[in-house]
CSV table of C-alpha atoms in Angstrom, one decimal:
chain,number,residue,atom,x,y,z
A,1322,UNK,CA,148.2,106.8,144.4
A,1323,UNK,CA,148.7,107.8,140.8
A,1324,UNK,CA,148.2,104.2,139.6
A,1325,UNK,CA,145.1,103.8,141.7
A,1326,UNK,CA,143.8,107.1,140.3
A,1327,UNK,CA,144.6,105.9,136.8
A,1328,UNK,CA,142.8,102.6,137.4
A,1329,UNK,CA,139.7,104.4,138.7
A,1330,UNK,CA,139.8,106.8,135.7
A,1331,UNK,CA,140.2,104.0,133.2
A,1332,UNK,CA,137.2,102.0,134.8
A,1333,UNK,CA,135.0,105.1,134.6
A,1334,UNK,CA,135.9,105.9,131.0
A,1335,UNK,CA,135.1,102.3,129.9
A,1336,UNK,CA,131.7,102.5,131.5
A,1337,UNK,CA,131.1,105.9,130.0
A,1338,UNK,CA,132.2,104.7,126.6
A,1339,UNK,CA,129.9,101.6,126.8
A,1340,UNK,CA,126.9,103.7,127.8
A,1341,UNK,CA,127.5,106.2,125.1
A,1342,UNK,CA,127.8,103.5,122.4
A,1343,UNK,CA,124.6,101.9,123.7
A,1344,UNK,CA,122.8,105.3,123.6
A,1345,UNK,CA,123.9,105.9,120.0
A,1346,UNK,CA,122.9,102.4,119.0
A,1347,UNK,CA,119.5,102.9,120.5
A,1348,UNK,CA,119.1,106.2,118.7
A,1349,UNK,CA,120.0,104.6,115.4
A,1350,UNK,CA,117.6,101.7,116.0
A,1351,UNK,CA,114.9,104.2,116.8
A,1352,UNK,CA,115.5,106.2,113.7
A,1353,UNK,CA,115.4,103.0,111.6
A,1354,UNK,CA,112.1,102.1,113.2
A,1355,UNK,CA,110.7,105.5,112.6
A,1356,UNK,CA,111.7,105.3,108.9
A,1357,UNK,CA,110.0,101.9,108.5
A,1358,UNK,CA,106.8,103.1,110.2
A,1359,UNK,CA,106.7,106.1,107.9
A,1360,UNK,CA,107.0,104.0,104.8
A,1361,UNK,CA,104.4,101.6,106.0
A,1362,UNK,CA,102.0,104.4,106.9
A,1363,UNK,CA,102.4,105.9,103.4
A,1364,UNK,CA,101.6,102.6,101.7
A,1365,UNK,CA,98.6,102.1,103.9
A,1366,UNK,CA,97.2,105.6,103.2
A,1367,UNK,CA,97.4,104.9,99.5
A,1368,UNK,CA,95.5,101.6,99.8
A,1369,UNK,CA,92.1,103.2,100.0
A,1370,UNK,CA,92.6,105.1,96.8
A,1371,UNK,CA,93.9,102.0,95.0
A,1372,UNK,CA,91.0,99.9,96.1
A,1373,UNK,CA,88.6,102.7,95.0
A,1374,UNK,CA,90.2,102.7,91.5
A,1375,UNK,CA,89.8,99.0,91.3
A,1376,UNK,CA,86.2,99.1,92.3
A,1377,UNK,CA,85.5,101.8,89.7
A,1378,UNK,CA,87.3,99.9,87.0
A,1379,UNK,CA,85.4,96.7,87.9
A,1380,UNK,CA,82.0,98.5,87.8
A,1381,UNK,CA,82.8,100.0,84.4
A,1382,UNK,CA,83.8,96.7,83.0
A,1383,UNK,CA,80.7,95.0,84.4
A,1384,UNK,CA,78.4,97.7,82.9
A,1385,UNK,CA,79.9,97.4,79.4
A,1386,UNK,CA,79.9,93.6,79.5
A,1387,UNK,CA,76.3,93.4,80.6
A,1388,UNK,CA,75.3,95.8,77.8
A,1389,UNK,CA,77.2,93.6,75.3
A,1390,UNK,CA,75.5,90.5,76.6
A,1391,UNK,CA,72.0,92.1,76.2
A,1392,UNK,CA,72.8,93.1,72.6
A,1393,UNK,CA,74.0,89.7,71.9
A,1394,UNK,CA,71.0,87.9,73.5
A,1395,UNK,CA,68.4,90.2,71.9
A,1396,UNK,CA,69.8,90.5,68.4
A,1397,UNK,CA,71.9,87.5,67.7
A,1398,UNK,CA,72.3,84.4,70.0
A,1399,UNK,CA,70.1,83.6,72.9
A,1400,UNK,CA,71.5,80.9,75.2
A,1401,UNK,CA,69.2,78.8,77.5
A,1402,UNK,CA,70.0,75.9,79.8
A,1403,UNK,CA,68.0,72.8,80.3
A,1404,UNK,CA,69.7,70.4,82.7
A,1405,UNK,CA,73.2,70.0,81.3
A,1406,UNK,CA,72.1,70.9,77.8
A,1407,UNK,CA,73.0,74.3,76.3
A,1408,UNK,CA,70.6,75.6,73.7
A,1409,UNK,CA,71.6,78.4,71.4
A,1410,UNK,CA,68.9,80.3,69.5
A,1411,UNK,CA,70.2,82.2,66.4
A,1412,UNK,CA,68.1,84.6,64.5
A,1413,UNK,CA,68.6,84.5,60.7
A,1414,UNK,CA,69.8,86.3,58.7
A,1415,UNK,CA,72.8,87.3,60.9
A,1416,UNK,CA,71.4,90.8,61.5
A,1417,UNK,CA,73.1,94.0,60.6
A,1418,UNK,CA,71.4,95.6,63.7
A,1419,UNK,CA,73.7,93.7,65.9
A,1420,UNK,CA,76.9,95.2,64.5
A,1421,UNK,CA,75.3,98.6,64.4
A,1422,UNK,CA,74.2,98.4,68.1
A,1423,UNK,CA,77.6,97.2,69.2
A,1424,UNK,CA,79.2,100.2,67.5
A,1425,UNK,CA,76.7,102.6,69.2
A,1426,UNK,CA,77.2,100.9,72.6
A,1427,UNK,CA,80.9,101.3,72.2
A,1428,UNK,CA,80.6,105.0,71.5
A,1429,UNK,CA,78.2,105.6,74.4
A,1430,UNK,CA,80.2,103.5,76.9
A,1431,UNK,CA,83.4,105.4,76.0
A,1432,UNK,CA,81.8,108.8,76.1
A,1433,UNK,CA,79.7,108.4,79.3
A,1434,UNK,CA,81.4,105.6,81.1
A,1435,UNK,CA,83.8,107.8,83.0
A,1436,UNK,CA,85.7,107.7,85.3
A,1437,UNK,CA,86.6,104.2,84.1
A,1438,UNK,CA,87.9,104.1,80.6
A,1439,UNK,CA,86.0,101.4,78.7
A,1440,UNK,CA,86.6,100.3,75.1
A,1441,UNK,CA,84.9,97.6,73.1
A,1442,UNK,CA,86.7,95.8,70.3
A,1443,UNK,CA,84.0,96.1,67.6
A,1444,UNK,CA,85.9,93.8,65.1
A,1445,UNK,CA,86.0,91.0,67.8
A,1446,UNK,CA,82.4,91.7,68.8
A,1447,UNK,CA,81.1,91.6,65.3
A,1448,UNK,CA,81.8,87.9,65.1
A,1449,UNK,CA,81.1,86.8,68.6
A,1450,UNK,CA,83.1,84.0,70.0
A,1451,UNK,CA,81.6,82.2,73.0
A,1452,UNK,CA,83.3,79.9,75.4
A,1453,UNK,CA,81.6,77.0,77.2
A,1454,UNK,CA,83.4,76.6,80.5
A,1455,UNK,CA,84.7,74.4,82.1
A,1456,UNK,CA,84.4,72.1,79.1
A,1457,UNK,CA,86.6,74.4,77.0
A,1458,UNK,CA,84.3,74.4,73.9
A,1459,UNK,CA,84.5,77.3,71.5
A,1460,UNK,CA,81.4,78.5,69.7
A,1461,UNK,CA,81.9,80.9,66.8
A,1462,UNK,CA,79.1,82.8,65.0
A,1463,UNK,CA,80.1,84.2,61.7
A,1464,UNK,CA,78.1,85.2,58.7
A,1465,UNK,CA,76.8,82.0,57.1
A,1466,UNK,CA,78.4,79.6,59.6
A,1467,UNK,CA,78.3,78.3,63.1
A,1468,UNK,CA,81.4,76.5,64.4
A,1469,UNK,CA,81.4,74.5,67.6
A,1470,UNK,CA,84.8,73.2,68.5
A,1471,UNK,CA,85.9,71.3,71.6
A,1472,UNK,CA,89.3,72.6,72.3
A,1473,UNK,CA,90.9,69.7,74.1
A,1474,UNK,CA,90.8,66.5,72.1
A,1475,UNK,CA,91.0,64.3,75.1
A,1476,UNK,CA,88.8,66.1,77.6
A,1477,UNK,CA,86.4,68.5,75.8
A,1478,UNK,CA,85.2,66.2,73.1
A,1479,UNK,CA,84.4,63.6,75.8
A,1480,UNK,CA,82.0,66.0,77.5
A,1481,UNK,CA,79.9,66.3,74.3
A,1482,UNK,CA,77.1,63.8,74.2
A,1483,UNK,CA,75.4,65.0,71.0
A,1484,UNK,CA,74.0,67.8,68.9
A,1485,UNK,CA,70.5,68.8,67.9
A,1486,UNK,CA,70.1,71.2,64.9
A,1487,UNK,CA,66.6,72.6,64.7
A,1488,UNK,CA,66.0,75.0,61.9
A,1489,UNK,CA,63.0,77.0,60.7
A,1490,UNK,CA,63.4,78.6,57.3
A,1491,UNK,CA,61.0,80.8,55.4
A,1492,UNK,CA,61.2,78.8,52.2
A,1493,UNK,CA,60.2,75.3,51.0
A,1494,UNK,CA,62.4,72.4,52.0
A,1495,UNK,CA,63.4,69.5,49.8
A,1496,UNK,CA,65.3,66.6,51.3
A,1497,UNK,CA,68.3,65.7,53.4
A,1498,UNK,CA,71.2,64.2,51.6
A,1499,UNK,CA,74.0,62.4,53.5
A,1500,UNK,CA,77.2,62.8,51.5
A,1501,UNK,CA,79.3,61.1,54.1
A,1502,UNK,CA,78.1,59.1,57.1
A,1503,UNK,CA,80.1,57.3,59.8
A,1504,UNK,CA,77.5,55.3,61.7
A,1505,UNK,CA,78.2,53.5,65.0
A,1506,UNK,CA,76.0,51.8,67.4
A,1507,UNK,CA,74.5,53.8,70.3
A,1508,UNK,CA,76.5,51.8,72.8
A,1509,UNK,CA,79.8,52.5,71.0
A,1510,UNK,CA,82.1,54.7,73.2
A,1511,UNK,CA,82.8,57.0,70.3
A,1512,UNK,CA,79.0,57.4,69.5
A,1513,UNK,CA,77.8,61.0,69.1
A,1514,UNK,CA,74.0,61.6,69.1
A,1515,UNK,CA,73.0,63.7,66.1
A,1516,UNK,CA,69.6,65.0,65.3
A,1517,UNK,CA,68.7,67.4,62.5
A,1518,UNK,CA,65.2,68.8,61.7
A,1519,UNK,CA,64.3,71.6,59.3
A,1520,UNK,CA,60.9,73.1,59.1
A,1521,UNK,CA,60.1,74.9,55.9
A,1522,UNK,CA,56.9,76.4,54.4
A,1523,UNK,CA,55.9,73.0,53.0
A,1524,UNK,CA,56.7,70.7,55.9
A,1525,UNK,CA,59.5,69.2,57.9
A,1526,UNK,CA,62.4,66.9,57.2
A,1527,UNK,CA,64.4,65.3,59.9
A,1528,UNK,CA,66.9,62.6,60.7
A,1529,UNK,CA,68.5,61.0,63.8
A,1530,UNK,CA,71.8,59.2,63.7
A,1531,UNK,CA,74.6,58.0,66.0
A,1532,UNK,CA,77.8,59.1,64.4
A,1533,UNK,CA,81.4,58.4,65.0
A,1534,UNK,CA,82.8,61.4,66.8
A,1535,UNK,CA,86.2,60.8,65.5
A,1536,UNK,CA,85.3,60.6,61.8
A,1537,UNK,CA,83.8,63.0,59.3
A,1538,UNK,CA,80.0,63.0,58.6
A,1539,UNK,CA,78.2,65.4,56.4
A,1540,UNK,CA,74.5,66.0,55.6
A,1541,UNK,CA,73.1,68.6,53.2
A,1542,UNK,CA,69.6,70.1,53.1
A,1543,UNK,CA,68.5,70.4,49.5
A,1544,UNK,CA,65.6,72.6,48.4
A,1545,UNK,CA,62.9,71.5,45.9
A,1546,UNK,CA,65.4,72.0,43.0
A,1547,UNK,CA,68.1,69.9,44.7
A,1548,UNK,CA,70.2,73.0,45.5
A,1549,UNK,CA,72.1,72.9,48.7
A,1550,UNK,CA,70.7,75.4,51.3
A,1551,UNK,CA,72.5,74.2,54.4
A,1552,UNK,CA,75.4,71.9,55.2
A,1553,UNK,CA,76.0,70.3,58.6
A,1554,UNK,CA,79.3,68.5,59.3
A,1555,UNK,CA,80.4,66.5,62.3
A,1556,UNK,CA,84.2,66.7,62.3
A,1557,UNK,CA,86.7,65.0,64.5
A,1558,UNK,CA,86.7,65.3,67.5
A,1559,UNK,CA,82.9,65.9,68.0
A,1560,UNK,CA,83.1,69.3,66.3
A,1561,UNK,CA,80.0,70.7,64.6
A,1562,UNK,CA,80.1,72.9,61.5
A,1563,UNK,CA,76.9,74.4,60.2
A,1564,UNK,CA,77.0,76.3,56.9
A,1565,UNK,CA,73.9,78.1,55.7
A,1566,UNK,CA,72.8,80.4,52.9
A,1567,UNK,CA,73.0,83.9,54.3
A,1568,UNK,CA,69.9,85.0,52.5
A,1569,UNK,CA,67.8,82.6,54.4
A,1570,UNK,CA,65.3,84.1,56.9
A,1571,UNK,CA,64.2,82.2,60.0
A,1572,UNK,CA,66.1,80.8,63.0
A,1573,UNK,CA,68.5,78.1,63.9
A,1574,UNK,CA,68.6,76.4,67.3
A,1575,UNK,CA,71.6,74.3,68.2
A,1576,UNK,CA,71.4,72.2,71.3
A,1577,UNK,CA,74.7,71.1,72.7
A,1578,UNK,CA,74.3,68.0,74.9
A,1579,UNK,CA,76.9,67.9,77.6
A,1580,UNK,CA,77.4,65.5,80.5
A,1581,UNK,CA,78.1,68.2,83.1
A,1582,UNK,CA,77.0,71.7,83.9
A,1583,UNK,CA,78.5,74.7,82.1
A,1584,UNK,CA,78.6,78.4,81.8
A,1585,UNK,CA,78.8,80.5,78.6
A,1586,UNK,CA,81.3,83.4,78.4
A,1587,UNK,CA,81.7,86.1,75.8
A,1588,UNK,CA,85.1,86.2,74.0
A,1589,UNK,CA,87.9,87.5,76.2
A,1590,UNK,CA,89.2,90.2,73.8
A,1591,UNK,CA,86.0,92.1,73.4
A,1592,UNK,CA,86.0,94.6,76.3
A,1593,UNK,CA,88.9,96.5,78.0
A,1594,UNK,CA,88.5,98.7,81.1
A,1595,UNK,CA,91.0,100.9,82.8
A,1596,UNK,CA,90.9,103.7,85.3
A,1597,UNK,CA,91.9,107.2,84.0
A,1598,UNK,CA,94.3,108.9,86.4
A,1599,UNK,CA,92.4,112.1,86.9
A,1600,UNK,CA,91.0,113.9,89.9
A,1601,UNK,CA,87.4,113.0,90.6
A,1602,UNK,CA,85.6,115.4,92.9
A,1603,UNK,CA,82.1,115.0,94.4
A,1604,UNK,CA,79.4,114.6,91.7
A,1605,UNK,CA,76.7,117.3,91.8
A,1606,UNK,CA,73.4,115.6,91.4
A,1607,UNK,CA,70.9,117.8,89.7
A,1608,UNK,CA,67.7,117.8,91.8
B,358,UNK,CA,135.4,111.8,136.6
B,359,UNK,CA,133.3,108.6,136.7
B,360,UNK,CA,130.4,110.5,138.1
B,361,UNK,CA,130.7,113.1,135.2
B,362,UNK,CA,130.7,110.2,132.7
B,363,UNK,CA,127.6,108.7,134.3
B,364,UNK,CA,125.9,112.1,134.1
B,365,UNK,CA,126.7,112.5,130.4
B,366,UNK,CA,125.4,109.0,129.7
B,367,UNK,CA,122.2,109.6,131.7
B,368,UNK,CA,121.7,112.8,129.7
B,369,UNK,CA,122.0,110.9,126.4
B,370,UNK,CA,119.5,108.3,127.6
B,371,UNK,CA,117.0,110.9,128.7
B,372,UNK,CA,117.4,112.7,125.3
B,373,UNK,CA,116.5,109.4,123.6
B,374,UNK,CA,113.5,108.9,125.8
B,375,UNK,CA,112.3,112.5,125.1
B,376,UNK,CA,112.7,111.9,121.4
B,377,UNK,CA,110.7,108.7,121.6
B,378,UNK,CA,107.9,110.5,123.5
B,379,UNK,CA,107.9,113.2,120.9
B,380,UNK,CA,107.7,110.8,118.0
B,381,UNK,CA,104.9,108.8,119.6
B,382,UNK,CA,102.9,112.0,120.1
B,383,UNK,CA,103.6,113.0,116.5
B,384,UNK,CA,102.3,109.7,115.1
B,385,UNK,CA,99.3,109.6,117.3
B,386,UNK,CA,98.2,113.0,116.2
B,387,UNK,CA,98.9,112.2,112.5
B,388,UNK,CA,96.8,109.0,112.7
B,389,UNK,CA,93.9,110.9,114.3
B,390,UNK,CA,94.1,113.6,111.6
B,391,UNK,CA,94.0,111.1,108.7
B,392,UNK,CA,90.7,110.6,107.0
B,393,UNK,CA,89.0,107.2,107.3
B,394,UNK,CA,89.2,105.6,103.9
B,395,UNK,CA,87.2,102.6,104.8
B,396,UNK,CA,83.7,104.1,105.1
B,397,UNK,CA,83.8,105.9,101.8
B,398,UNK,CA,85.1,102.8,100.1
B,399,UNK,CA,82.2,100.7,101.5
B,400,UNK,CA,79.7,103.3,100.3
B,401,UNK,CA,81.3,103.4,96.9
B,402,UNK,CA,80.9,99.6,96.6
B,403,UNK,CA,77.3,99.9,97.8
B,404,UNK,CA,76.6,102.5,95.2
B,405,UNK,CA,78.1,100.4,92.4
B,406,UNK,CA,76.2,97.3,93.6
B,407,UNK,CA,72.9,99.2,93.8
B,408,UNK,CA,73.3,100.4,90.2
B,409,UNK,CA,74.3,97.0,89.0
B,410,UNK,CA,71.2,95.4,90.6
B,411,UNK,CA,68.9,98.1,89.0
B,412,UNK,CA,70.5,97.5,85.6
B,413,UNK,CA,70.6,93.7,85.7
B,414,UNK,CA,67.1,93.5,87.2
B,415,UNK,CA,65.7,95.5,84.3
B,416,UNK,CA,64.4,98.3,86.5
B,417,UNK,CA,66.5,101.0,84.8
B,418,UNK,CA,65.5,99.6,81.3
B,419,UNK,CA,61.8,99.9,82.2
B,420,UNK,CA,62.1,103.8,82.3
B,421,UNK,CA,59.7,103.9,85.3
B,422,UNK,CA,60.8,106.3,87.9
B,423,UNK,CA,58.5,105.0,90.7
B,424,UNK,CA,59.8,101.4,90.3
B,425,UNK,CA,63.4,102.6,90.5
B,426,UNK,CA,62.5,104.7,93.5
B,427,UNK,CA,60.8,101.8,95.3
B,428,UNK,CA,63.7,99.5,94.5
B,429,UNK,CA,66.2,102.0,95.9
B,430,UNK,CA,64.2,102.4,99.1
B,431,UNK,CA,64.2,98.6,99.6
B,432,UNK,CA,68.0,98.3,98.9
B,433,UNK,CA,69.4,101.2,100.9
B,434,UNK,CA,69.5,101.0,104.7
B,435,UNK,CA,68.0,103.9,106.8
B,436,UNK,CA,71.4,105.2,107.9
B,437,UNK,CA,72.4,105.9,104.2
B,438,UNK,CA,71.1,108.9,102.4
B,439,UNK,CA,70.9,108.7,98.6
B,440,UNK,CA,70.3,110.8,95.6
B,441,UNK,CA,70.0,109.5,92.0
B,442,UNK,CA,69.6,110.9,88.5
B,443,UNK,CA,68.9,108.8,85.4
B,444,UNK,CA,69.1,110.0,81.8
B,445,UNK,CA,68.0,108.1,78.7
B,446,UNK,CA,69.2,108.7,75.1
B,447,UNK,CA,68.3,107.3,71.8
B,448,UNK,CA,70.4,107.3,68.6
B,449,UNK,CA,69.2,109.5,65.8
B,450,UNK,CA,72.5,110.3,64.0
B,451,UNK,CA,73.8,111.2,67.4
B,452,UNK,CA,72.9,110.5,71.0
B,453,UNK,CA,69.8,112.6,71.8
B,454,UNK,CA,68.3,112.8,75.3
B,455,UNK,CA,64.7,111.6,75.5
B,456,UNK,CA,64.0,111.3,79.2
B,457,UNK,CA,65.5,112.1,82.6
B,458,UNK,CA,64.4,112.0,86.2
B,459,UNK,CA,65.9,112.6,89.7
B,460,UNK,CA,65.1,110.6,92.8
B,461,UNK,CA,66.1,110.7,96.5
B,462,UNK,CA,67.0,113.7,98.6
B,463,UNK,CA,69.7,116.3,98.4
B,464,UNK,CA,73.0,115.5,100.0
B,465,UNK,CA,74.3,119.0,100.7
B,466,UNK,CA,76.3,119.3,103.9
B,467,UNK,CA,77.4,115.7,104.2
B,468,UNK,CA,81.0,115.3,105.1
B,469,UNK,CA,81.8,112.2,103.2
B,470,UNK,CA,79.9,111.1,100.1
B,471,UNK,CA,80.4,108.3,97.6
B,472,UNK,CA,79.4,108.7,93.9
B,473,UNK,CA,79.0,106.0,91.3
B,474,UNK,CA,77.7,106.0,87.7
B,475,UNK,CA,76.7,103.3,85.3
B,476,UNK,CA,75.9,103.2,81.6
B,477,UNK,CA,73.3,100.8,80.5
B,478,UNK,CA,71.5,99.5,77.4
B,479,UNK,CA,67.7,99.2,77.3
B,480,UNK,CA,66.3,97.0,74.5
B,481,UNK,CA,62.5,97.6,74.0
B,482,UNK,CA,62.1,96.1,70.5
B,483,UNK,CA,64.0,95.9,67.2
B,484,UNK,CA,63.3,99.6,66.5
B,485,UNK,CA,63.4,101.1,70.0
B,486,UNK,CA,66.6,100.9,71.9
B,487,UNK,CA,67.9,103.3,74.6
B,488,UNK,CA,71.3,104.1,76.0
B,489,UNK,CA,71.2,105.3,79.6
B,490,UNK,CA,73.3,106.9,82.3
B,491,UNK,CA,72.5,106.5,86.0
B,492,UNK,CA,74.3,108.4,88.7
B,493,UNK,CA,74.0,107.6,92.4
B,494,UNK,CA,75.4,109.5,95.4
B,495,UNK,CA,75.4,108.1,98.9
B,496,UNK,CA,76.2,109.6,102.3
B,497,UNK,CA,76.0,108.6,105.9
B,498,UNK,CA,73.1,110.3,107.7
């Protein structure tokens, strides 16, 4: 009897123990699930605010960059596309208005561009660096010089078919003097089309050549007194260098002949935008 | 004794079920109380895009309030109310206001509004240049 009682008791206790353990395990699993759900809900509730900050920062950057592009186009370099050719129109002399307006635009954007914090690097913007994508060609405009450099010797320079330098100056022109010329036939694989034309107050001088893109060629524009006014070089590999007297008035158009479509970008270090962590309430519109 | 153990275990399972029911009710009510962040975000993007179109299309630079008003009416759907103010400055040793106008209707009373602002540069000629600030507020009608 006693043994039988003990057997029954032992069986009941095992079952009870098993069920209790199962209940505890289920409770622990439930608590773990609740904790995970809580963490996930918190991260989801913050997503809207994070997306909003991204949107505001993006809009601030877009406003500042478009303003910079307008200043650049109106007062310094105006790009234009004709087929695959990229034409860059530069007003001479390299105007002081550009630098002045960049500084004012920076001050205005920083003062009124909230809630995004926008800053413009005026030293970078004063000497605009443009990038031709995807050919990876750099175009630098500095006082007295224009530098066009394909960055990748094996790819970028192969995308350049030729250059046209068209200049109009407000003084008499003399003649073109080739100090170094590396001619090749037009059918040569390394041939680079090169055309230069300068219109002065007394007429126009021009020349067209097919140059070796892997060798140095240089032509100088001389005035009536045989003084050098402008120097144009074709450097390896298919890089163009234009050096001009900064006192010259007029304009310079450089046409970059490419064999595929391209886009022009302003230098990457000019504009920075960030979102200031501050409370932004509803804006009261005066009306 | 076995029956007593069975009762205790059943009590524990019932407690777990009650806890699950309570937690479900808690999360359901919390989700309902949370504000919808999607609609205000969409309106914020719409406001930013509208100002970008006005800037890049040259409408803001033209300083013509009726053109800006007509453009906004074309861009904004009927279910969205809007209110805009535009201020123009020029630089005379400092930024001085030269013109401002307000368009659209008041948005008082709207539960959820989205506001965007954009600075812009207006080039008229080599001597006339303006720096502008446009603010746009949107709400669901």
